[in-house]
PDB file of C-alpha atoms in Angstrom:
ATOM      1  CA  MET A   1      -8.124  47.685  26.864  1.00 84.00           C
ATOM      2  CA  PRO A   2     -11.677  47.087  25.574  1.00 88.00           C
ATOM      3  CA  LEU A   3     -13.012  47.614  29.107  1.00 89.00           C
ATOM      4  CA  GLN A   4     -11.282  50.980  29.361  1.00 91.00           C
ATOM      5  CA  VAL A   5     -12.245  52.175  25.875  1.00 92.00           C
ATOM      6  CA  GLY A   6     -15.828  50.959  26.175  1.00 93.00           C
ATOM      7  CA  GLY A   7     -16.359  52.522  29.587  1.00 92.00           C
ATOM      8  CA  ALA A   8     -14.845  55.836  28.539  1.00 92.00           C
ATOM      9  CA  GLY A   9     -16.860  55.865  25.322  1.00 92.00           C
ATOM     10  CA  VAL A  10     -20.141  55.243  27.096  1.00 91.00           C
ATOM     11  CA  ALA A  11     -19.319  57.902  29.720  1.00 89.00           C
ATOM     12  CA  VAL A  12     -18.604  60.463  27.004  1.00 89.00           C
ATOM     13  CA  LEU A  13     -21.792  59.586  25.119  1.00 90.00           C
ATOM     14  CA  LEU A  14     -23.918  59.813  28.250  1.00 86.00           C
ATOM     15  CA  THR A  15     -22.489  63.146  29.327  1.00 84.00           C
ATOM     16  CA  ALA A  16     -21.988  64.898  25.978  1.00 86.00           C
ATOM     17  CA  ALA A  17     -25.038  63.707  24.055  1.00 85.00           C
ATOM     18  CA  GLY A  18     -27.129  62.074  26.742  1.00 79.00           C
ATOM     19  CA  PRO A  19     -29.120  63.116  29.764  1.00 78.00           C
ATOM     20  CA  SER A  20     -26.302  62.988  32.341  1.00 74.00           C
ATOM     21  CA  ALA A  21     -24.543  66.079  33.660  1.00 72.00           C
ATOM     22  CA  VAL A  22     -21.033  66.748  32.383  1.00 73.00           C
ATOM     23  CA  SER A  23     -19.715  67.387  35.886  1.00 72.00           C
ATOM     24  CA  MET A  24     -18.905  64.106  37.642  1.00 69.00           C
ATOM     25  CA  GLY A  25     -18.993  65.795  41.054  1.00 69.00           C
ATOM     26  CA  ASP A  26     -21.853  67.344  42.984  1.00 65.00           C
ATOM     27  CA  TYR A  27     -22.157  71.005  43.776  1.00 67.00           C
ATOM     28  CA  ALA A  28     -25.003  73.099  45.141  1.00 70.00           C
ATOM     29  CA  GLY A  29     -27.592  74.297  42.667  1.00 70.00           C
ATOM     30  CA  MET A  30     -26.833  71.663  40.065  1.00 65.00           C
ATOM     31  CA  PRO A  31     -30.070  70.436  38.407  1.00 67.00           C
ATOM     32  CA  LEU A  32     -28.738  67.022  37.316  1.00 64.00           C
ATOM     33  CA  ARG A  33     -26.464  65.092  39.644  1.00 64.00           C
ATOM     34  CA  ASN A  34     -24.276  62.090  38.843  1.00 63.00           C
ATOM     35  CA  LEU A  35     -23.459  61.088  42.410  1.00 67.00           C
ATOM     36  CA  SER A  36     -26.759  61.112  44.273  1.00 66.00           C
ATOM     37  CA  PRO A  37     -28.005  58.627  43.219  1.00 71.00           C
ATOM     38  CA  PRO A  38     -25.158  57.274  41.075  1.00 73.00           C
ATOM     39  CA  THR A  39     -26.023  57.290  37.395  1.00 79.00           C
ATOM     40  CA  LEU A  40     -25.076  55.095  34.475  1.00 86.00           C
ATOM     41  CA  ALA A  41     -22.433  57.691  33.559  1.00 85.00           C
ATOM     42  CA  MET A  42     -20.664  57.100  36.890  1.00 86.00           C
ATOM     43  CA  LEU A  43     -20.804  53.341  36.317  1.00 89.00           C
ATOM     44  CA  ALA A  44     -19.264  53.824  32.870  1.00 91.00           C
ATOM     45  CA  LEU A  45     -16.495  56.003  34.350  1.00 90.00           C
ATOM     46  CA  ALA A  46     -15.802  53.367  37.012  1.00 92.00           C
ATOM     47  CA  THR A  47     -15.592  50.726  34.277  1.00 94.00           C
ATOM     48  CA  ALA A  48     -13.041  52.822  32.374  1.00 95.00           C
ATOM     49  CA  GLN A  49     -10.981  53.273  35.534  1.00 94.00           C
ATOM     50  CA  LEU A  50     -11.112  49.531  36.231  1.00 95.00           C
ATOM     51  CA  GLY A  51      -9.858  48.905  32.700  1.00 93.00           C
ATOM     52  CA  LEU A  52      -6.936  51.274  33.317  1.00 94.00           C
ATOM     53  CA  VAL A  53      -6.050  49.520  36.586  1.00 94.00           C
ATOM     54  CA  LEU A  54      -6.127  46.108  34.906  1.00 93.00           C
ATOM     55  CA  LEU A  55      -3.989  47.457  32.066  1.00 92.00           C
ATOM     56  CA  LEU A  56      -1.333  48.692  34.513  1.00 93.00           C
ATOM     57  CA  ARG A  57      -1.490  45.669  36.851  1.00 93.00           C
ATOM     58  CA  ASP A  58       1.558  43.856  35.426  1.00 92.00           C
ATOM     59  CA  VAL A  59       3.697  46.999  35.476  1.00 92.00           C
ATOM     60  CA  GLY A  60       2.706  47.640  39.084  1.00 90.00           C
ATOM     61  CA  ASN A  61       3.477  44.063  40.110  1.00 91.00           C
ATOM     62  CA  ARG A  62       6.949  44.250  38.585  1.00 90.00           C
ATOM     63  CA  TRP A  63       7.599  47.569  40.285  1.00 90.00           C
ATOM     64  CA  MET A  64       6.463  46.233  43.673  1.00 89.00           C
ATOM     65  CA  GLN A  65       8.661  43.123  43.355  1.00 89.00           C
ATOM     66  CA  ARG A  66      11.661  45.320  42.610  1.00 87.00           C
ATOM     67  CA  LEU A  67      11.068  47.267  45.848  1.00 77.00           C
ATOM     68  CA  GLU A  68      11.300  44.177  48.095  1.00 71.00           C
ATOM     69  CA  PRO A  69      14.311  44.154  50.464  1.00 71.00           C
TER      70      PRO A  69
END
């Protein structure tokens, strides 16, 4: 949970109040890009997503064991 909250918090700070673009994707004509090269905001978003995956890992394992023949 701290990994998810920390990553999401840093991503919001970097995009809302910081120098990173709010859009996490690239499109033509965009002055600041988060994907090329990847910025600290993208790393923070990846950290938040990793926290979510780790949070749901036990639920997913139980679900997968229930699906075995």
